[in-house]
XYZ file of C-alpha atoms in Angstrom:
212
model
C 111.753 105.748 86.269
C 111.505 104.265 89.763
C 109.059 101.387 90.016
C 109.048 101.534 93.799
C 107.838 105.142 93.806
C 104.895 104.200 91.610
C 104.152 101.103 93.690
C 104.206 102.935 97.000
C 102.204 105.941 95.824
C 99.637 103.577 94.311
C 99.412 101.447 97.439
C 98.958 104.449 99.739
C 96.379 105.916 97.364
C 94.334 102.705 97.399
C 94.166 102.711 101.204
C 93.588 106.440 101.658
C 95.935 106.313 104.646
C 98.398 103.510 105.275
C 101.332 102.730 107.527
C 104.514 101.048 106.375
C 103.340 97.572 107.351
C 100.261 97.877 105.145
C 102.258 99.126 102.170
C 104.865 96.403 102.545
C 102.114 93.791 102.957
C 100.381 94.977 99.764
C 103.586 94.845 97.741
C 104.366 91.343 98.965
C 100.778 90.265 98.206
C 101.301 91.503 94.639
C 104.636 89.638 94.456
C 106.461 92.920 93.901
C 109.327 91.832 96.166
C 110.090 89.191 93.514
C 110.023 91.423 90.412
C 111.060 94.811 91.780
C 113.380 96.348 94.349
C 110.607 96.690 96.922
C 112.472 95.059 99.789
C 111.300 95.925 103.338
C 114.028 98.480 103.995
C 113.504 100.227 100.685
C 109.746 100.484 101.283
C 110.125 102.240 104.645
C 112.924 104.454 103.310
C 110.882 105.470 100.261
C 107.866 106.351 102.405
C 109.962 108.673 104.560
C 111.688 110.219 101.552
C 108.466 110.911 99.701
C 107.026 112.515 102.831
C 110.095 114.795 102.957
C 109.627 115.575 99.250
C 106.033 116.676 99.856
C 104.362 113.814 97.997
C 102.945 112.146 101.106
C 101.663 113.541 104.400
C 102.915 111.731 107.505
C 100.498 111.414 110.435
C 101.625 110.191 113.850
C 98.959 108.004 115.418
C 98.744 105.879 118.572
C 102.007 104.622 120.070
C 102.930 101.042 119.256
C 101.977 98.232 121.605
C 105.686 97.545 122.033
C 106.094 100.911 123.733
C 108.041 102.561 120.934
C 107.427 105.844 119.130
C 104.013 106.556 117.603
C 103.169 104.660 114.438
C 103.241 106.786 111.290
C 100.478 106.651 108.706
C 100.959 108.150 105.260
C 98.402 109.902 103.075
C 98.881 110.958 99.465
C 98.355 114.654 98.728
C 97.738 116.596 95.507
C 101.436 116.676 94.585
C 101.732 112.970 95.251
C 98.649 112.240 93.156
C 100.072 114.284 90.281
C 103.369 112.395 90.557
C 101.534 109.067 90.732
C 99.637 109.619 87.492
C 102.722 110.972 85.721
C 104.678 107.842 86.682
C 101.746 105.611 85.714
C 101.418 107.162 82.267
C 105.149 106.921 81.698
C 105.226 103.275 82.767
C 102.502 102.312 80.285
C 103.600 104.375 77.299
C 107.393 104.132 77.209
C 108.898 101.185 75.342
C 112.122 101.706 77.281
C 110.699 100.814 80.674
C 112.239 97.960 82.611
C 109.935 95.086 83.428
C 109.417 96.198 87.032
C 108.144 99.638 85.997
C 105.882 98.170 83.316
C 104.561 95.596 85.804
C 103.754 98.352 88.280
C 102.011 100.309 85.521
C 99.895 97.320 84.525
C 98.971 96.834 88.172
C 97.495 100.339 88.373
C 96.311 100.897 84.778
C 92.647 100.672 85.816
C 93.046 103.977 87.669
C 92.959 105.615 84.225
C 90.014 105.900 81.826
C 89.862 102.942 79.447
C 90.492 105.031 76.321
C 93.556 106.678 77.853
C 95.056 103.341 78.902
C 94.631 102.064 75.347
C 96.200 105.206 73.885
C 99.219 104.925 76.180
C 99.741 101.264 75.326
C 99.467 102.024 71.611
C 102.192 104.628 72.110
C 104.324 101.864 73.593
C 103.700 99.695 70.521
C 104.750 102.554 68.237
C 107.914 103.066 70.258
C 108.779 99.390 70.034
C 108.317 99.495 66.251
C 110.643 102.495 65.940
C 113.238 100.860 68.170
C 113.072 97.609 66.191
C 113.502 99.550 62.971
C 116.642 101.201 64.332
C 118.136 97.751 64.955
C 117.171 96.388 61.553
C 118.870 99.334 59.862
C 122.074 97.353 60.285
C 120.812 93.854 61.067
C 118.481 91.884 58.774
C 116.647 89.217 60.806
C 115.900 87.167 57.693
C 119.631 86.688 57.177
C 120.001 85.017 60.554
C 122.355 85.954 63.376
C 125.352 84.202 61.777
C 125.799 87.068 59.308
C 127.403 89.072 62.124
C 129.167 86.193 63.812
C 128.149 85.312 67.321
C 127.568 89.046 67.995
C 124.542 88.680 65.722
C 122.855 86.745 68.536
C 122.685 89.990 70.495
C 120.857 91.721 67.656
C 118.662 88.646 67.252
C 117.726 88.773 70.925
C 116.846 92.471 70.686
C 114.605 91.950 67.672
C 112.821 88.986 69.260
C 112.376 90.945 72.496
C 110.793 93.849 70.613
C 108.526 91.502 68.646
C 107.335 89.613 71.720
C 106.800 92.831 73.698
C 104.748 94.326 70.861
C 102.701 91.137 70.467
C 101.912 91.021 74.197
C 100.967 94.704 74.255
C 98.671 94.309 71.241
C 96.968 91.421 73.002
C 96.447 93.524 76.117
C 95.007 96.376 74.037
C 92.644 93.934 72.345
C 91.423 92.611 75.695
C 90.911 96.110 77.090
C 89.039 97.261 73.983
C 86.941 94.100 74.249
C 85.677 95.206 77.662
C 88.056 93.478 80.040
C 88.483 94.934 83.540
C 86.804 97.905 85.195
C 88.553 101.214 84.519
C 88.152 104.654 86.088
C 84.587 105.908 85.948
C 83.140 102.492 85.109
C 81.901 101.342 88.486
C 83.396 99.416 91.354
C 87.129 98.829 90.817
C 88.879 95.554 91.506
C 90.077 95.463 95.129
C 93.732 94.530 95.081
C 94.707 95.190 98.681
C 94.400 93.091 101.805
C 92.203 94.032 104.728
C 93.883 94.593 108.082
C 92.701 91.215 109.358
C 93.454 89.227 106.194
C 96.503 86.933 106.265
C 99.031 87.381 103.480
C 100.011 84.012 101.969
C 103.007 85.647 100.271
C 104.504 87.422 103.285
C 108.274 87.094 103.467
C 108.507 87.055 107.246
C 107.352 88.676 110.483
C 106.635 92.393 110.451
C 107.459 94.874 113.183
C 104.596 95.949 115.394
C 105.297 99.599 114.768
C 106.488 101.619 111.787
C 108.728 104.537 112.554
């Protein structure tokens, strides 16, 4: 799945309406430009593409102060909301997700009810266990990687990756079940976006005055 689609839909949804600068600023504030492909050009391109696909509604507002075309603000619609939650559930439940998709899912998991988030993460744990078992059908970790020559180090890495991923996910489930964080329907959510007048300490450089 595409992490940037989830990130952008989630960012727009948190604002209600947002222009490209705000979305890019949010993603940089979250550090997403370091762990995903959310570079400035890809953010603006994805916004336009998702508007064409009917997931976002584009609104032209006041012209830019630089005298260019009107700034465009984006608003998520019903189709976009449906896509957002489908991507979010996939990101949390699939053991095959890349780290950027899982990171995006963790960033928005509180948009789900607590019990559903736990159930999705437990599905991820089950998937990791099945995947690990498929590796150990022909590689026995107790025998050490040398049993397969240096190629055994590949199998060893896979097994350790599955074990560490499962351990981390179990820890997250334990924290959530213990009452950590505020999930959907539980009161005021954590505010993870910057206000228009708040400086971004993680900004990668100057932003254009208008978003076209």
